[in-house]
Short mmCIF file of N, CA and C in Angstrom, two decimals:
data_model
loop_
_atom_site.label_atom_id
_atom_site.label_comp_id
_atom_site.label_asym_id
_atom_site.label_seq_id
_atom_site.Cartn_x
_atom_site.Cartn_y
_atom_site.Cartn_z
N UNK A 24 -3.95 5.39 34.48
CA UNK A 24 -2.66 5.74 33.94
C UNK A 24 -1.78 4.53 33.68
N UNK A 25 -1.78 3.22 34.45
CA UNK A 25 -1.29 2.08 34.30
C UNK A 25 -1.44 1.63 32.62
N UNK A 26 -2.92 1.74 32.23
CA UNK A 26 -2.94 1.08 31.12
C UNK A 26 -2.13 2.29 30.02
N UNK A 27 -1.96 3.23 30.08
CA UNK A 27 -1.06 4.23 29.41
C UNK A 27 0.24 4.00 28.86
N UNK A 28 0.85 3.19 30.64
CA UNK A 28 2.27 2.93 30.47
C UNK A 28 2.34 1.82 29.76
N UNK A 29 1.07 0.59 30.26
CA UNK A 29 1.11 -0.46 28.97
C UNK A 29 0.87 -0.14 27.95
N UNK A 30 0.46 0.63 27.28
CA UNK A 30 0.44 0.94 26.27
C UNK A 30 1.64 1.11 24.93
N UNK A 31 2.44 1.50 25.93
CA UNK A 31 3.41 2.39 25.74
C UNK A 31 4.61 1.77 25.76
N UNK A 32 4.70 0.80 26.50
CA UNK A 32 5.56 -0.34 26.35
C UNK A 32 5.56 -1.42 25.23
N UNK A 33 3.68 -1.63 24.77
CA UNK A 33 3.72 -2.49 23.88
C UNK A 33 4.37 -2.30 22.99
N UNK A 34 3.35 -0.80 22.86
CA UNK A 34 3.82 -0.02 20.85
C UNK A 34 5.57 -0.09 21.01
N UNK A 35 6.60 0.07 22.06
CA UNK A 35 7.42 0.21 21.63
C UNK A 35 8.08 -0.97 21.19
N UNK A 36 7.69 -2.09 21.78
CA UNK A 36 8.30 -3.62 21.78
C UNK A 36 7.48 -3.71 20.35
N UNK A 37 6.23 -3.78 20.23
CA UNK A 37 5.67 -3.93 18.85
C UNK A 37 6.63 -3.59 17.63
N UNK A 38 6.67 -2.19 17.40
CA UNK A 38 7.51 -1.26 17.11
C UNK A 38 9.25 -1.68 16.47
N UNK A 39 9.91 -2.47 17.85
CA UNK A 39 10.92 -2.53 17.51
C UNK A 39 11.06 -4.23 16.80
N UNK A 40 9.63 -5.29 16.81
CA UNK A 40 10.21 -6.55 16.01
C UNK A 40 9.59 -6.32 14.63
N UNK A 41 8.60 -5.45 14.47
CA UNK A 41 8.76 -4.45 13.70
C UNK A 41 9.68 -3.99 12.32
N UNK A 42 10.29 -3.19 13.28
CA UNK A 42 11.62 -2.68 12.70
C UNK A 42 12.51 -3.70 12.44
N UNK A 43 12.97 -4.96 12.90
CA UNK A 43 13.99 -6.16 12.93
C UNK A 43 12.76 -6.35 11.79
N UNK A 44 12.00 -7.14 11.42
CA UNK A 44 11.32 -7.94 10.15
C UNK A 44 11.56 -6.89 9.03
N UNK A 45 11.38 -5.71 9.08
CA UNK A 45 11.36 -4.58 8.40
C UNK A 45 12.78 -5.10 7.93
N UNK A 46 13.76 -4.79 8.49
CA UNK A 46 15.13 -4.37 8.30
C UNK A 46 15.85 -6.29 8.01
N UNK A 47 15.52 -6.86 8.24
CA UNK A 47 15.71 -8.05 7.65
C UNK A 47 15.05 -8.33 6.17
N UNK A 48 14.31 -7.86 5.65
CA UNK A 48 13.54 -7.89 4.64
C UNK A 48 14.33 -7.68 3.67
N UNK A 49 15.01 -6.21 4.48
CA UNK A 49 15.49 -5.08 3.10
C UNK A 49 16.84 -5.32 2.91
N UNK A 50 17.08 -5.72 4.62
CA UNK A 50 19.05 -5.99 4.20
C UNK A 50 19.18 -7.23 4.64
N UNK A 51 20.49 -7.78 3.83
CA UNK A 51 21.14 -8.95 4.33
C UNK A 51 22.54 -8.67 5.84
N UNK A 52 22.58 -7.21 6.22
CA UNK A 52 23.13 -7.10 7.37
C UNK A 52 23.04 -7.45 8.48
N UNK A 53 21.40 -7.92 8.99
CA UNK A 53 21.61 -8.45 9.86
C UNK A 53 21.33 -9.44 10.68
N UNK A 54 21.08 -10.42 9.21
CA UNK A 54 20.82 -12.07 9.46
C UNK A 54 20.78 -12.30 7.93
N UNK A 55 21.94 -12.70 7.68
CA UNK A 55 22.38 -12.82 6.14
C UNK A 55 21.55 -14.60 5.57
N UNK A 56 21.38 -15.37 6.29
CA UNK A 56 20.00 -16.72 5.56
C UNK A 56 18.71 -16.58 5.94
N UNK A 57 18.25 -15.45 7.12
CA UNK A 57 16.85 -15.49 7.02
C UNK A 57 16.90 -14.18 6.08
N UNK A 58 17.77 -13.29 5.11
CA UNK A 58 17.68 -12.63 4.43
C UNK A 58 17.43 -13.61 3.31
N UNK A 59 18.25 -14.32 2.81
CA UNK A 59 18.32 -15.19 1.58
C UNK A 59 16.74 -16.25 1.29
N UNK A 60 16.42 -16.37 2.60
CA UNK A 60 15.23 -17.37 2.81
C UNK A 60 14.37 -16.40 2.39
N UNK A 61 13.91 -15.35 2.49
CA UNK A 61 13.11 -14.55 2.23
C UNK A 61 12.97 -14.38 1.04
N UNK A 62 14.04 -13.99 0.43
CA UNK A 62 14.13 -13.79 -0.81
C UNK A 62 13.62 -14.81 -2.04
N UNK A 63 13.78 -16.73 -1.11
CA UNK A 63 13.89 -17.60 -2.47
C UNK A 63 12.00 -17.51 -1.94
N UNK A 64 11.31 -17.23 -0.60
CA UNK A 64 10.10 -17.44 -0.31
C UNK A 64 9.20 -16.29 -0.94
N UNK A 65 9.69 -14.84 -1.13
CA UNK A 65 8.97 -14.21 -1.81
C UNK A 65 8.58 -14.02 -3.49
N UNK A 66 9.13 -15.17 -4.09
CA UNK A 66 9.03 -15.18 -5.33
C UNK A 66 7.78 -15.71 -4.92
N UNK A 67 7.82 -16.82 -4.21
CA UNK A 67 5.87 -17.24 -4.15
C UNK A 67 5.11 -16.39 -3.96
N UNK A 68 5.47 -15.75 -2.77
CA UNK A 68 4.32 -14.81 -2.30
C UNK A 68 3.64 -13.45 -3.19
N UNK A 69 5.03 -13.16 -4.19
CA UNK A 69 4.79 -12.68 -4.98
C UNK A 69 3.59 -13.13 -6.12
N UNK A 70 3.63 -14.10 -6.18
CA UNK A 70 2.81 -14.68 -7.22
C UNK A 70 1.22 -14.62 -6.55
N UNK A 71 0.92 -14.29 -5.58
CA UNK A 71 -0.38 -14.25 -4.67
C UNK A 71 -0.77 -12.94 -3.55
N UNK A 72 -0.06 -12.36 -4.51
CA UNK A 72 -0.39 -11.02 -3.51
C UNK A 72 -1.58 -10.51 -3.98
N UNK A 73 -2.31 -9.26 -2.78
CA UNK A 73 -3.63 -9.26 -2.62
C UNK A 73 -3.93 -9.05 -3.73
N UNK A 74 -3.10 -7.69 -4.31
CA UNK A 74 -3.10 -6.45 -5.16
C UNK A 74 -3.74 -6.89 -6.64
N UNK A 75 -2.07 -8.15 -6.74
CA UNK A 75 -2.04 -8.33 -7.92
C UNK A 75 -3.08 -9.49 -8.36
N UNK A 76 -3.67 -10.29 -7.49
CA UNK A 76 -4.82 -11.21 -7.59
C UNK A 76 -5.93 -10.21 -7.90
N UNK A 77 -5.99 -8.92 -7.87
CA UNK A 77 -7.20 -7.96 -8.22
C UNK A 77 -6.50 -7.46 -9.43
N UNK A 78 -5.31 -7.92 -9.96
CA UNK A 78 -4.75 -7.00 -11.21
C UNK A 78 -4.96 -5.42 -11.23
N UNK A 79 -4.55 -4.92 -10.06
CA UNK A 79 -4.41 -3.28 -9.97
C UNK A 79 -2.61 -3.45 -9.71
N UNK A 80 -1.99 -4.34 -9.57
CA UNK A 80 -0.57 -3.91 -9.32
C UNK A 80 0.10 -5.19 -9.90
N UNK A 81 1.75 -5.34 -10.51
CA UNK A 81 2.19 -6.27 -10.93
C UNK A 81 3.00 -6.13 -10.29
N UNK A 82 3.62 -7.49 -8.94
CA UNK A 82 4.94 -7.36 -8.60
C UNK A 82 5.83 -7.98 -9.20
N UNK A 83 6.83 -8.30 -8.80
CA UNK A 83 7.99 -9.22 -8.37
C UNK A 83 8.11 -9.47 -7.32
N UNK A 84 9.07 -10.89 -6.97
CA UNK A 84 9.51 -10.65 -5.59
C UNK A 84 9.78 -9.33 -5.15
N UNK A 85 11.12 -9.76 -5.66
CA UNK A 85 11.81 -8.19 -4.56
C UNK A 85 11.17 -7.47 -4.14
N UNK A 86 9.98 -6.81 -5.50
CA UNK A 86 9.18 -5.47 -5.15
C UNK A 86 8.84 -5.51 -4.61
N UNK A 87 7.66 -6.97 -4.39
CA UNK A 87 6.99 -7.21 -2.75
C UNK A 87 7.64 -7.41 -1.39
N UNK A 88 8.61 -7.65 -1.67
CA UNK A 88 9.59 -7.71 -0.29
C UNK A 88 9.76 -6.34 -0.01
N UNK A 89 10.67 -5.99 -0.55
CA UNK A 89 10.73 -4.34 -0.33
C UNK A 89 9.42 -3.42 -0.32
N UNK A 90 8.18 -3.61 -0.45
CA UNK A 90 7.16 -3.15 -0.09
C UNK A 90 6.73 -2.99 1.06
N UNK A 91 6.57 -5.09 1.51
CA UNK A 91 6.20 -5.36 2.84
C UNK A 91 7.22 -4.85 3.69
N UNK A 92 8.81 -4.82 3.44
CA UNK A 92 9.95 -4.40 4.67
C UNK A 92 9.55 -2.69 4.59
N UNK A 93 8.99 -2.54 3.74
CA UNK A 93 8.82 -0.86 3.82
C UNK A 93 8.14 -0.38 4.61
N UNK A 94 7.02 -1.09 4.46
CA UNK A 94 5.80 -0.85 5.38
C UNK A 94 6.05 -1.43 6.84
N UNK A 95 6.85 -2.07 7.36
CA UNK A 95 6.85 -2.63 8.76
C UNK A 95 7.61 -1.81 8.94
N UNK A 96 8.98 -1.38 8.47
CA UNK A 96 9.54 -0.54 8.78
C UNK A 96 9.11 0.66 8.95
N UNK A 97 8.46 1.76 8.52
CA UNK A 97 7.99 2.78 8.41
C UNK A 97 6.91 2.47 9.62
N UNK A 98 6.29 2.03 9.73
CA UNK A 98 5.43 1.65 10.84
C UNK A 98 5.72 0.85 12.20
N UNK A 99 7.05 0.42 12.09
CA UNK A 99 7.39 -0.04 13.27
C UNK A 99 8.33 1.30 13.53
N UNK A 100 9.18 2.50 13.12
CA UNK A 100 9.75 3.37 13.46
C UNK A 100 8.66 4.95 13.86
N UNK A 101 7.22 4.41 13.44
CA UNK A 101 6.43 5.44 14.00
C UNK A 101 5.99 5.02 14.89
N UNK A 102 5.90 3.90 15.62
CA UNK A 102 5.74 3.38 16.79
C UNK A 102 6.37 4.03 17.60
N UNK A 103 8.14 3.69 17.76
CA UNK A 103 8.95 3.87 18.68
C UNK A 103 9.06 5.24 18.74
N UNK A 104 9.03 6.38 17.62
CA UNK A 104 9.09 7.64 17.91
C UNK A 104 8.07 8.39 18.73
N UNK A 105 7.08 7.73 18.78
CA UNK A 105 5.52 8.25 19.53
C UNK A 105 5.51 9.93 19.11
N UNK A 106 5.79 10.17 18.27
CA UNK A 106 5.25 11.73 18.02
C UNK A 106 4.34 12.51 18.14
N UNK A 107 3.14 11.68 17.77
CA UNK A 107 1.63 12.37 18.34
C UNK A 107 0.74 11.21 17.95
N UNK A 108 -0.33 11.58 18.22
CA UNK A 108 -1.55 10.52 17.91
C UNK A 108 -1.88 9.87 16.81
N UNK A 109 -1.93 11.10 15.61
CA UNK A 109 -2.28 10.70 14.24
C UNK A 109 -0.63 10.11 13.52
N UNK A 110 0.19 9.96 13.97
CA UNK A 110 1.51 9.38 13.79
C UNK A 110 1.27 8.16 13.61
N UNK A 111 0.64 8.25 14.83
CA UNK A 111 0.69 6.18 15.78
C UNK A 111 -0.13 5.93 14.88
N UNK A 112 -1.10 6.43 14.81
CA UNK A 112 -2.65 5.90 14.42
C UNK A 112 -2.17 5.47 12.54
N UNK A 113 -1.50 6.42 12.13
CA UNK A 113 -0.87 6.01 10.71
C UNK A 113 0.05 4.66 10.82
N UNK A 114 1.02 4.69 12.19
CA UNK A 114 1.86 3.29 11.88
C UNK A 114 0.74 2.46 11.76
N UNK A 115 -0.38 1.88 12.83
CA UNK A 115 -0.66 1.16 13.02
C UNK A 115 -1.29 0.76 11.70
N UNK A 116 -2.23 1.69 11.03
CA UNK A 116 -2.62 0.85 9.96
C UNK A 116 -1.55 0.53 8.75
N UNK A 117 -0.44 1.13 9.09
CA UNK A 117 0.80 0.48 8.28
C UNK A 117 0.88 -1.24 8.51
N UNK A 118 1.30 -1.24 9.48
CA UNK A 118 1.84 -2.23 10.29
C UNK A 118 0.62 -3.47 10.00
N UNK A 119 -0.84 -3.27 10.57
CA UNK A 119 -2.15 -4.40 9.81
C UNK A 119 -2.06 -4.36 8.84
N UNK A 120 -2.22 -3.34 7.48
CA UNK A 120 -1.49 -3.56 6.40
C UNK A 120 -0.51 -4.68 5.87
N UNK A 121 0.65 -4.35 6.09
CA UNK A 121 1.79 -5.37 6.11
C UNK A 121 1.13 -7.00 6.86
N UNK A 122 0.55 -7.05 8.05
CA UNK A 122 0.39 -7.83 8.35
C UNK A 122 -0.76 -8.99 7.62
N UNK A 123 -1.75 -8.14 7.33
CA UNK A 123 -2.87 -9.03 6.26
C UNK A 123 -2.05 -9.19 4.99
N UNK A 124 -1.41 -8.45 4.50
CA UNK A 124 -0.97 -8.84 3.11
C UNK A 124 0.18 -10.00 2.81
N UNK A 125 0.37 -10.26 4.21
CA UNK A 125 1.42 -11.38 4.33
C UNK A 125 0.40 -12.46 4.44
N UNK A 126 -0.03 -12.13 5.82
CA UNK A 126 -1.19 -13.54 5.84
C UNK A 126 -1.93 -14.16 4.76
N UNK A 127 -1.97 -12.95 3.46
CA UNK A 127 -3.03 -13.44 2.67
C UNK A 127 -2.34 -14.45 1.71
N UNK A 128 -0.71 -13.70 1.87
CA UNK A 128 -0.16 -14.78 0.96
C UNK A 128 0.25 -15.84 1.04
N UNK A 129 0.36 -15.98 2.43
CA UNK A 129 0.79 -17.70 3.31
C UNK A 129 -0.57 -18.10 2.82
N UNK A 130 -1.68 -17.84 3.30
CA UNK A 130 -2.85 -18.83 3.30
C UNK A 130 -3.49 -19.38 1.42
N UNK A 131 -3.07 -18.10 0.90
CA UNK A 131 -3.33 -18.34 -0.56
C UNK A 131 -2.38 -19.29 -1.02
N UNK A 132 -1.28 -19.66 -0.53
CA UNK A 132 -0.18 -20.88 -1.09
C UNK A 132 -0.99 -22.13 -0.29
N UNK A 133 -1.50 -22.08 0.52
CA UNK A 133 -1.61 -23.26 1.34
C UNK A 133 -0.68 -23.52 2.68
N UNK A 134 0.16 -22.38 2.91
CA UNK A 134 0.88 -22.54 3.60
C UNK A 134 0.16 -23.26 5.52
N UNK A 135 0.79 -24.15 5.54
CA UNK A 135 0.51 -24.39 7.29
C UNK A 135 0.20 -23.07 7.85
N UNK A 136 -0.88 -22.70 8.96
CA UNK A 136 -0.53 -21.40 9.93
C UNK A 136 0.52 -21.32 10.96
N UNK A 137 0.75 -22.20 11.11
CA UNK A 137 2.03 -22.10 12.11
C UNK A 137 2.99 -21.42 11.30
N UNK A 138 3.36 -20.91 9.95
CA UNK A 138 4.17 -20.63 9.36
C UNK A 138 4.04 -19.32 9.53
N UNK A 139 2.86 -18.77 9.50
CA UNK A 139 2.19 -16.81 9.34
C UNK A 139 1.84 -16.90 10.59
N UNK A 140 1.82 -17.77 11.69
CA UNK A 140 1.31 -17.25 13.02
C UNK A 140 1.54 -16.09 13.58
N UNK A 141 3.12 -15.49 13.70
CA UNK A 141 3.56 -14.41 14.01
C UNK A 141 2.87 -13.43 12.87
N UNK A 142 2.94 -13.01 11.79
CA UNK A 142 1.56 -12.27 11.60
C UNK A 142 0.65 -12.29 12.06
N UNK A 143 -0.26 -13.09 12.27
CA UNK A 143 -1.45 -12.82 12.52
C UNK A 143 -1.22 -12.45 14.21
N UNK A 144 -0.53 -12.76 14.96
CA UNK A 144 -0.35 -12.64 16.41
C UNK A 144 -0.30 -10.95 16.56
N UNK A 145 1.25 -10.59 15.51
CA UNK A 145 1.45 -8.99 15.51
C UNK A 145 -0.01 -8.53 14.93
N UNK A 146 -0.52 -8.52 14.17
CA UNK A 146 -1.44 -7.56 13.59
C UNK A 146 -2.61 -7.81 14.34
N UNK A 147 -2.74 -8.79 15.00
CA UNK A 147 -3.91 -8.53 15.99
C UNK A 147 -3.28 -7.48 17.23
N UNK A 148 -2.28 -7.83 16.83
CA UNK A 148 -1.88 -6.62 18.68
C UNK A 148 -1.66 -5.55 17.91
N UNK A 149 -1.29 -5.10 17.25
CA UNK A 149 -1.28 -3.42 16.34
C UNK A 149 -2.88 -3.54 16.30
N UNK A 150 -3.35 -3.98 16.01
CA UNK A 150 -5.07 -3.43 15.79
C UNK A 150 -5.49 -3.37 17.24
N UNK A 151 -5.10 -4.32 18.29
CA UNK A 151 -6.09 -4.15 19.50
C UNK A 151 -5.35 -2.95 20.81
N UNK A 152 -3.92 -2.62 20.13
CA UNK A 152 -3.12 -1.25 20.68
C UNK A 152 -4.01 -0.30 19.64
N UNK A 153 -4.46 -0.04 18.32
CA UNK A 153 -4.57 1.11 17.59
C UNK A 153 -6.65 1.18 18.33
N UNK A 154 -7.12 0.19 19.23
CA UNK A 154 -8.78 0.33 19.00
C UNK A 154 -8.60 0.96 20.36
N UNK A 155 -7.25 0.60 21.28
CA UNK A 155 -7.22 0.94 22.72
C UNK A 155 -7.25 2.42 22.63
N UNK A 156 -6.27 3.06 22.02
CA UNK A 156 -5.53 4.33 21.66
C UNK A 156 -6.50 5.34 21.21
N UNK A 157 -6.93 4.82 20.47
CA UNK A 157 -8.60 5.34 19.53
C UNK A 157 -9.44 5.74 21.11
N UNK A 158 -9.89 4.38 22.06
CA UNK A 158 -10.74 4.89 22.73
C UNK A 158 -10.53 5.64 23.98
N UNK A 159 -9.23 5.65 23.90
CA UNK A 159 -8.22 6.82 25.06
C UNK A 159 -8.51 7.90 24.39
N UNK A 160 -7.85 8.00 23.32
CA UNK A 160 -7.98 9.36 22.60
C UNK A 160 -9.46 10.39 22.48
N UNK A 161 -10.37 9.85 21.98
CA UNK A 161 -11.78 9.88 22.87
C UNK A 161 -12.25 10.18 24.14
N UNK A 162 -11.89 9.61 24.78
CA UNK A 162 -11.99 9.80 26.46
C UNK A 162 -11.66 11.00 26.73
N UNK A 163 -10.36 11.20 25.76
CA UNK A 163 -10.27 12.33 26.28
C UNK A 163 -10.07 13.68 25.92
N UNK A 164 -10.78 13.42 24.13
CA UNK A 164 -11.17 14.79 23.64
C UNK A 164 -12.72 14.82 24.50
N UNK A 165 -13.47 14.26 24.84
CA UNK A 165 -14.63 14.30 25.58
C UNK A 165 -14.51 14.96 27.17
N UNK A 166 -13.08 14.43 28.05
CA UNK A 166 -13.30 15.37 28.97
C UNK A 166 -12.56 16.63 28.90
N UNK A 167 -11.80 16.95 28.21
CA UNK A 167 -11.40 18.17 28.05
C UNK A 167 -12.38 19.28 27.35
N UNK A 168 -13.03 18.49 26.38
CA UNK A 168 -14.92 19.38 26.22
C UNK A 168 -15.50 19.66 27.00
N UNK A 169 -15.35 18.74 27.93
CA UNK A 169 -16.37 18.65 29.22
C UNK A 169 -15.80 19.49 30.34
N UNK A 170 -14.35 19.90 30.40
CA UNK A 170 -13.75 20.73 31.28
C UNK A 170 -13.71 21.82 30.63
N UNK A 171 -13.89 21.95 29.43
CA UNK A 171 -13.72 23.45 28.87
C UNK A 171 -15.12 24.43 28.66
N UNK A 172 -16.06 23.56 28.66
CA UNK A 172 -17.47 23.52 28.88
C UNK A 172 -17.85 23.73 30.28
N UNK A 173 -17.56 24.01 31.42
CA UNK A 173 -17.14 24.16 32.49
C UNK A 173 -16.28 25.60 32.91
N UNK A 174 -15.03 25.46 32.49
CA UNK A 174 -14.47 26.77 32.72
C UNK A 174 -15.73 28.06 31.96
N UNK A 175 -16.30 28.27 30.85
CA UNK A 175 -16.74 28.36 30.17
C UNK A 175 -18.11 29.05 31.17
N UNK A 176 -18.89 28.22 31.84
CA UNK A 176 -19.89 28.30 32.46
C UNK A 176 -19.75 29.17 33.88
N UNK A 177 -18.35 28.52 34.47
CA UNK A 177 -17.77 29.78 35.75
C UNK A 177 -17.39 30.79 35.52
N UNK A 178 -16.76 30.79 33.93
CA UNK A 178 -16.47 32.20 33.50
C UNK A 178 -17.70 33.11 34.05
N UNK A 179 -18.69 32.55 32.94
CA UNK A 179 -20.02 33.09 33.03
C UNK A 179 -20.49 33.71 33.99
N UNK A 180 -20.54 33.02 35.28
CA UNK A 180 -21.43 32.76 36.68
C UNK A 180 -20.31 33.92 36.99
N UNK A 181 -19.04 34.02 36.67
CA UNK A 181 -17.93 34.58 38.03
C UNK A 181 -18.37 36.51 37.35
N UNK A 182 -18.70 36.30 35.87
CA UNK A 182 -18.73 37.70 35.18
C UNK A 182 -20.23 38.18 35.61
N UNK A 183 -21.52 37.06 35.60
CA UNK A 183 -22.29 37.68 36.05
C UNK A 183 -22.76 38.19 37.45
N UNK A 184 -21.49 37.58 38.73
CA UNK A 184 -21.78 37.78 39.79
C UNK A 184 -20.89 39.39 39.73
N UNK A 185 -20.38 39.30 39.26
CA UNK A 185 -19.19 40.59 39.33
C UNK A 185 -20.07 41.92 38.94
N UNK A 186 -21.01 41.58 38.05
CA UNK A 186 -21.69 42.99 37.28
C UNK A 186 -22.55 43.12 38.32
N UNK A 187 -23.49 41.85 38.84
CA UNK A 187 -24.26 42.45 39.70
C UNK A 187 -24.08 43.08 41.25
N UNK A 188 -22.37 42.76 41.62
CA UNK A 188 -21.92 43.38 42.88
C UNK A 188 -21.84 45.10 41.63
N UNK A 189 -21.77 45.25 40.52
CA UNK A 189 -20.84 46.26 40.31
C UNK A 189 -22.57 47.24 40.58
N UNK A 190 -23.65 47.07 39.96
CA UNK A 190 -24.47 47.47 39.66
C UNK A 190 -25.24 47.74 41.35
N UNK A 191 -25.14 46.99 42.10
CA UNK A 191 -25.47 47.16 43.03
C UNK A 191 -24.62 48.17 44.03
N UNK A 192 -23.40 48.41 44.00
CA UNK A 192 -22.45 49.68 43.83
C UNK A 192 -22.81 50.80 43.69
N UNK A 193 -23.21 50.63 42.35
CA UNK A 193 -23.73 51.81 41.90
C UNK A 193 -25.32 52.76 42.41
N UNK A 194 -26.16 51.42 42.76
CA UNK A 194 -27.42 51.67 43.23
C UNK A 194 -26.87 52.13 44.61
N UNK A 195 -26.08 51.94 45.46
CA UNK A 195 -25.70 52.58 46.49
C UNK A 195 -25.36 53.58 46.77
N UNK A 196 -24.33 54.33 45.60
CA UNK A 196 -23.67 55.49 45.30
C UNK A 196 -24.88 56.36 45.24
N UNK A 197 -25.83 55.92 44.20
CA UNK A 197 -26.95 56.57 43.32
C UNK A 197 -27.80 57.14 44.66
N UNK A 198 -28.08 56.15 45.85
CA UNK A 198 -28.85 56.48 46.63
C UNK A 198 -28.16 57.64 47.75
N UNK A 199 -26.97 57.26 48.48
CA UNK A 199 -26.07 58.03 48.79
C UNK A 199 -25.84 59.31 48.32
N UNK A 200 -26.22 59.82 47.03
CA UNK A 200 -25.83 61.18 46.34
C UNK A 200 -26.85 61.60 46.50
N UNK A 201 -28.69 61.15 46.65
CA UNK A 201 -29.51 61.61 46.21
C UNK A 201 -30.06 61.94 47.96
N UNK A 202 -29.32 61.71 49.33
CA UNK A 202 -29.74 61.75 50.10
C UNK A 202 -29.17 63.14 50.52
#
């Protein structure tokens, strides 16, 4: 149960720098020059995004900014809500998402890694919270099979011990009347 609560702590800390990159992306409210910095840095990144290096999508900056803040956002606020499984399991591949598509564009400029480190840091921990979660989740559609598979079997045993007290009842009665 320990690793549960870690769990649970990460996604939410995950979750909420997340939501701050998200929400810095989109607004200048609440860090008005790493808003502006973003803005003069995503005209590059724009120019090297995954999408549009496959020519299935044409950005702009902005668009790609507001893409990537979309996606961290939306995925760092399904974090913190923990609603159900397939919730999380959707942020997270939000969130690696956002995170490779950044990385791809630091490394496609040439950028130093010390620059995308924090990507690659977050999206390895959203992927190694979303493989944990996965094999919890598992664990324990398997023992609740395995307990229901069970009730299932005592049902059985408790219905067939019951008929044969009932039947044997009856062989008593049967003999009793005929004496």
């Amino acid at each position: 149960m320990a690793s549960a609560k870690i769990v649970f702590v990460l996604s939410a800390a995950v979750g909420a720098a997340f939501i701050y990159h998200g929400i810095c992306k989109l607004s200048p409210n609440v860090d008005e020059t790493l808003h502006i910095k973003m803005k003069k840095h995503f005209v590059n990144y724009a120019r090297m995004a995954p999408l549009k290096l496959m020519k299935l999508v044409w950005w702009q900056g902005s668009q790609y900014r507001q893409y990537i803040g979309g996606l961290e956002l939306a995925g760092g606020c399904g974090l913190l809500t923990m609603t159900g499984k397939f919730s999380r399991n959707i942020s997270y591949v939000l969130l690696i998402l956002s995170s490779l598509f950044m990385c791809h564009s630091y490394s496609t400029l040439g950028d130093p890694t010390y620059k995308y480190a924090i990507h690659i840091c977050m999206g390895a921990i959203a992927f190694a919270m979303f493989l944990v979660e996965r094999r919890y989740s598992v664990r324990e559609e398997v023992t609740v099979q395995e307990t229901s598979e069970g009730k299932k079997e005592r049902e059985m045993n408790g219905k067939g011990d019951a008929k044969k007290e009932k039947s044997s009842k009856r062989e008593k009665t049967k003999t009793k009347k005929a004496d």
